[in-house]
Structures are given as C-alpha cells and as structure tokens.
GROMACS .gro file of C-alpha atoms in nm:
model
  153
    1MET     CA    1  11.909 -10.453  -4.252
    2ALA     CA    2  12.216 -10.669  -4.289
    3THR     CA    3  12.280 -10.827  -4.630
    4GLN     CA    4  12.483 -11.132  -4.708
    5GLU     CA    5  12.711 -11.109  -5.006
    6THR     CA    6  12.687 -11.418  -5.226
    7THR     CA    7  12.875 -11.536  -5.528
    8ARG     CA    8  12.680 -11.731  -5.789
    9LEU     CA    9  12.855 -12.039  -5.920
   10THR     CA   10  12.836 -12.006  -6.299
   11ASP     CA   11  13.028 -12.317  -6.395
   12TRP     CA   12  12.766 -12.597  -6.444
   13ASP     CA   13  13.025 -12.878  -6.408
   14ARG     CA   14  13.145 -12.748  -6.075
   15TYR     CA   15  12.783 -12.698  -5.962
   16PHE     CA   16  12.676 -13.049  -6.038
   17LEU     CA   17  13.001 -13.200  -5.906
   18ASN     CA   18  12.945 -13.018  -5.581
   19ILE     CA   19  12.600 -13.168  -5.558
   20ALA     CA   20  12.751 -13.510  -5.622
   21ARG     CA   21  13.006 -13.451  -5.344
   22GLU     CA   22  12.723 -13.358  -5.105
   23THR     CA   23  12.529 -13.667  -5.217
   24ALA     CA   24  12.835 -13.881  -5.135
   25ARG     CA   25  12.814 -13.771  -4.771
   26ARG     CA   26  12.502 -13.991  -4.741
   27SER     CA   27  12.714 -14.301  -4.798
   28ASN     CA   28  12.789 -14.517  -4.492
   29CYS     CA   29  13.074 -14.705  -4.659
   30VAL     CA   30  13.377 -14.714  -4.427
   31ARG     CA   31  13.619 -14.736  -4.717
   32ARG     CA   32  13.501 -14.487  -4.980
   33GLN     CA   33  13.212 -14.243  -5.024
   34HIS     CA   34  13.106 -14.167  -5.377
   35GLY     CA   35  12.813 -13.974  -5.518
   36ALA     CA   36  12.657 -13.944  -5.862
   37VAL     CA   37  12.407 -13.702  -6.019
   38ILE     CA   38  12.223 -13.761  -6.351
   39VAL     CA   39  12.149 -13.429  -6.524
   40ARG     CA   40  11.948 -13.372  -6.838
   41GLN     CA   41  11.912 -13.019  -6.980
   42ARG     CA   42  12.060 -12.872  -6.667
   43ARG     CA   43  11.792 -13.042  -6.453
   44ILE     CA   44  11.872 -13.311  -6.192
   45CYS     CA   45  11.695 -13.629  -6.270
   46SER     CA   46  11.848 -13.857  -6.008
   47THR     CA   47  12.115 -13.889  -5.740
   48GLY     CA   48  12.293 -14.190  -5.600
   49TYR     CA   49  12.556 -14.279  -5.342
   50ASN     CA   50  12.731 -14.603  -5.264
   51GLY     CA   51  12.586 -14.823  -4.998
   52PRO     CA   52  12.411 -15.156  -4.923
   53PRO     CA   53  12.077 -15.248  -5.075
   54SER     CA   54  11.771 -15.106  -4.902
   55GLY     CA   55  11.683 -15.303  -4.591
   56HIS     CA   56  12.031 -15.453  -4.549
   57ALA     CA   57  12.241 -15.365  -4.255
   58HIS     CA   58  12.485 -15.081  -4.324
   59CYS     CA   59  12.861 -15.107  -4.374
   60ASP     CA   60  12.936 -14.886  -4.081
   61GLU     CA   61  12.737 -15.129  -3.862
   62GLY     CA   62  12.979 -15.412  -3.952
   63ALA     CA   63  12.764 -15.572  -4.222
   64CYS     CA   64  13.021 -15.556  -4.504
   65PRO     CA   65  13.278 -15.839  -4.514
   66ARG     CA   66  13.515 -15.621  -4.722
   67ALA     CA   67  13.492 -15.338  -4.467
   68ASN     CA   68  13.573 -15.582  -4.189
   69SER     CA   69  13.870 -15.731  -4.372
   70ASP     CA   70  14.231 -15.622  -4.325
   71THR     CA   71  14.300 -15.612  -4.701
   72PRO     CA   72  14.387 -15.283  -4.871
   73SER     CA   73  14.095 -15.081  -4.993
   74GLY     CA   74  14.130 -15.191  -5.360
   75TRP     CA   75  14.115 -15.565  -5.277
   76ALA     CA   76  13.836 -15.804  -5.187
   77TYR     CA   77  13.608 -15.614  -5.417
   78ASP     CA   78  13.375 -15.914  -5.468
   79THR     CA   79  13.287 -15.924  -5.099
   80CYS     CA   80  13.167 -15.565  -5.089
   81ILE     CA   81  12.789 -15.531  -5.036
   82ALA     CA   82  12.759 -15.178  -5.163
   83ILE     CA   83  12.582 -15.076  -5.482
   84HIS     CA   84  12.787 -14.813  -5.648
   85ALA     CA   85  12.669 -14.446  -5.667
   86GLU     CA   86  12.640 -14.461  -6.049
   87ALA     CA   87  12.425 -14.776  -6.037
   88ASN     CA   88  12.200 -14.631  -5.771
   89ALA     CA   89  12.150 -14.303  -5.970
   90ILE     CA   90  12.060 -14.518  -6.280
   91LEU     CA   91  11.820 -14.733  -6.076
   92TYR     CA   92  11.637 -14.433  -5.947
   93SER     CA   93  11.587 -14.268  -6.287
   94SER     CA   94  11.366 -14.352  -6.577
   95PRO     CA   95  11.497 -14.437  -6.929
   96THR     CA   96  11.349 -14.113  -7.055
   97GLU     CA   97  11.534 -13.907  -6.794
   98ARG     CA   98  11.868 -14.077  -6.880
   99GLU     CA   99  11.837 -14.037  -7.261
  100GLY     CA  100  12.107 -13.786  -7.364
  101ALA     CA  101  12.192 -13.710  -7.002
  102THR     CA  102  12.520 -13.643  -6.824
  103ILE     CA  103  12.631 -13.826  -6.511
  104TYR     CA  104  12.847 -13.634  -6.267
  105ILE     CA  105  13.052 -13.863  -6.043
  106THR     CA  106  13.288 -13.798  -5.751
  107GLY     CA  107  13.531 -14.061  -5.883
  108VAL     CA  108  13.600 -14.232  -6.211
  109PRO     CA  109  13.366 -14.520  -6.271
  110CYS     CA  110  13.462 -14.891  -6.251
  111PHE     CA  111  13.421 -15.113  -6.549
  112GLY     CA  112  13.092 -15.257  -6.415
  113CYS     CA  113  12.941 -14.909  -6.382
  114ALA     CA  114  13.083 -14.814  -6.720
  115LYS     CA  115  12.885 -15.093  -6.875
  116LEU     CA  116  12.567 -14.973  -6.699
  117ILE     CA  117  12.627 -14.616  -6.808
  118ALA     CA  118  12.693 -14.720  -7.172
  119ASN     CA  119  12.371 -14.915  -7.191
  120SER     CA  120  12.157 -14.659  -6.991
  121GLY     CA  121  12.115 -14.384  -7.252
  122ILE     CA  122  12.356 -14.150  -7.070
  123THR     CA  123  12.579 -13.985  -7.323
  124GLU     CA  124  12.838 -13.807  -7.108
  125VAL     CA  125  13.042 -13.887  -6.797
  126VAL     CA  126  13.195 -13.600  -6.602
  127ALA     CA  127  13.416 -13.732  -6.319
  128THR     CA  128  13.665 -13.596  -6.070
  129GLY     CA  129  13.933 -13.761  -5.867
  130ASP     CA  130  14.242 -13.961  -5.935
  131PRO     CA  131  14.226 -14.234  -6.203
  132TYR     CA  132  14.307 -14.590  -6.105
  133ASP     CA  133  14.539 -14.821  -6.300
  134GLU     CA  134  14.270 -14.959  -6.535
  135TRP     CA  135  14.101 -14.628  -6.595
  136GLY     CA  136  14.241 -14.593  -6.950
  137THR     CA  137  14.070 -14.921  -7.048
  138VAL     CA  138  13.740 -14.809  -6.897
  139ARG     CA  139  13.756 -14.466  -7.057
  140ASP     CA  140  13.830 -14.618  -7.399
  141PHE     CA  141  13.536 -14.860  -7.353
  142LEU     CA  142  13.304 -14.571  -7.278
  143ILE     CA  143  13.430 -14.371  -7.576
  144ASP     CA  144  13.383 -14.679  -7.801
  145CYS     CA  145  13.021 -14.688  -7.676
  146ASN     CA  146  12.976 -14.324  -7.788
  147VAL     CA  147  12.983 -14.188  -7.434
  148ARG     CA  148  13.181 -13.868  -7.399
  149VAL     CA  149  13.422 -13.871  -7.102
  150ARG     CA  150  13.560 -13.569  -6.919
  151LEU     CA  151  13.785 -13.595  -6.613
  152ILE     CA  152  13.799 -13.273  -6.411
  153LYS     CA  153  14.081 -13.234  -6.167
   0.00000   0.00000   0.00000
C-alpha cells in the first residue's frame, strides 16, 4: 500500500493566514482579492472575502463602477460596490464569537475596517502583505483601541 508523506503545519498564524488566502479566492473583485478569518481559541468562527452585497451583480460581470474605470487601483474608492473581507467576516459572526478573537487578513485593513474591528470585540489583527501609505495611522488607531496588531511578511 502506497503512503503519502505529509508535513503538519505547526505555526497557527501561517495555518489561519493560509485559510484566509484560500477564502480570498472566492472573491470576484477584478482589482483585489482579500480574505479574512475570525478565530477564537484556535477555532474558526467566520470567514469573509471582498465582493458585492448578496443579490447584487458581481464585479467581474461589469457591475462595479470602480472596476470599469481607468483610474489606478487605489483611486475611486467611493465607487466600489464591494464589502471588504473583514466586514463580511464580522457580519457573519456573532458578538460572542468575536469577543477576544483574532482576525487573520490577507492584507492590512483600511481605516473603515479598522473601526469595525475595534468595535467588534476582536482583540488582535494578524495581517500579511505590504502596508499602504496610511497604514501607520490605522495601526496606531487599532493599538489605541486596545487591539493588538501583528504584520507578518
């Protein structure tokens, strides 16, 4: 009988960030795909990825004005129809599940998502990816709100 050799991933951060990356693959955003996983006591409570509200046409079907514009990816933010991965993960979890939880994100959160995280009961953000210009301000805001922040390269 043939056996398959496996290597167990023992680093919890890498494990949950990998799940967030896989979750991001569900996104139909044509500009960016992000995923988020809310974890409490090493148990997954909720996942989320960026995309339009349920029932709305998808970004990859031409429904997003931002996706259809010729502006650089960081511009025209207000015309984007997507709900961010962090917001979706928060929406699909209960307050009890979020209390003292960690959110794993495939990119650093924007200020809007940072406000949601700070008020959700989540006590730690673990993100990967390159920080954007305003990241320092967002990180300091989360820390001021007693949310631990770790950026993993």
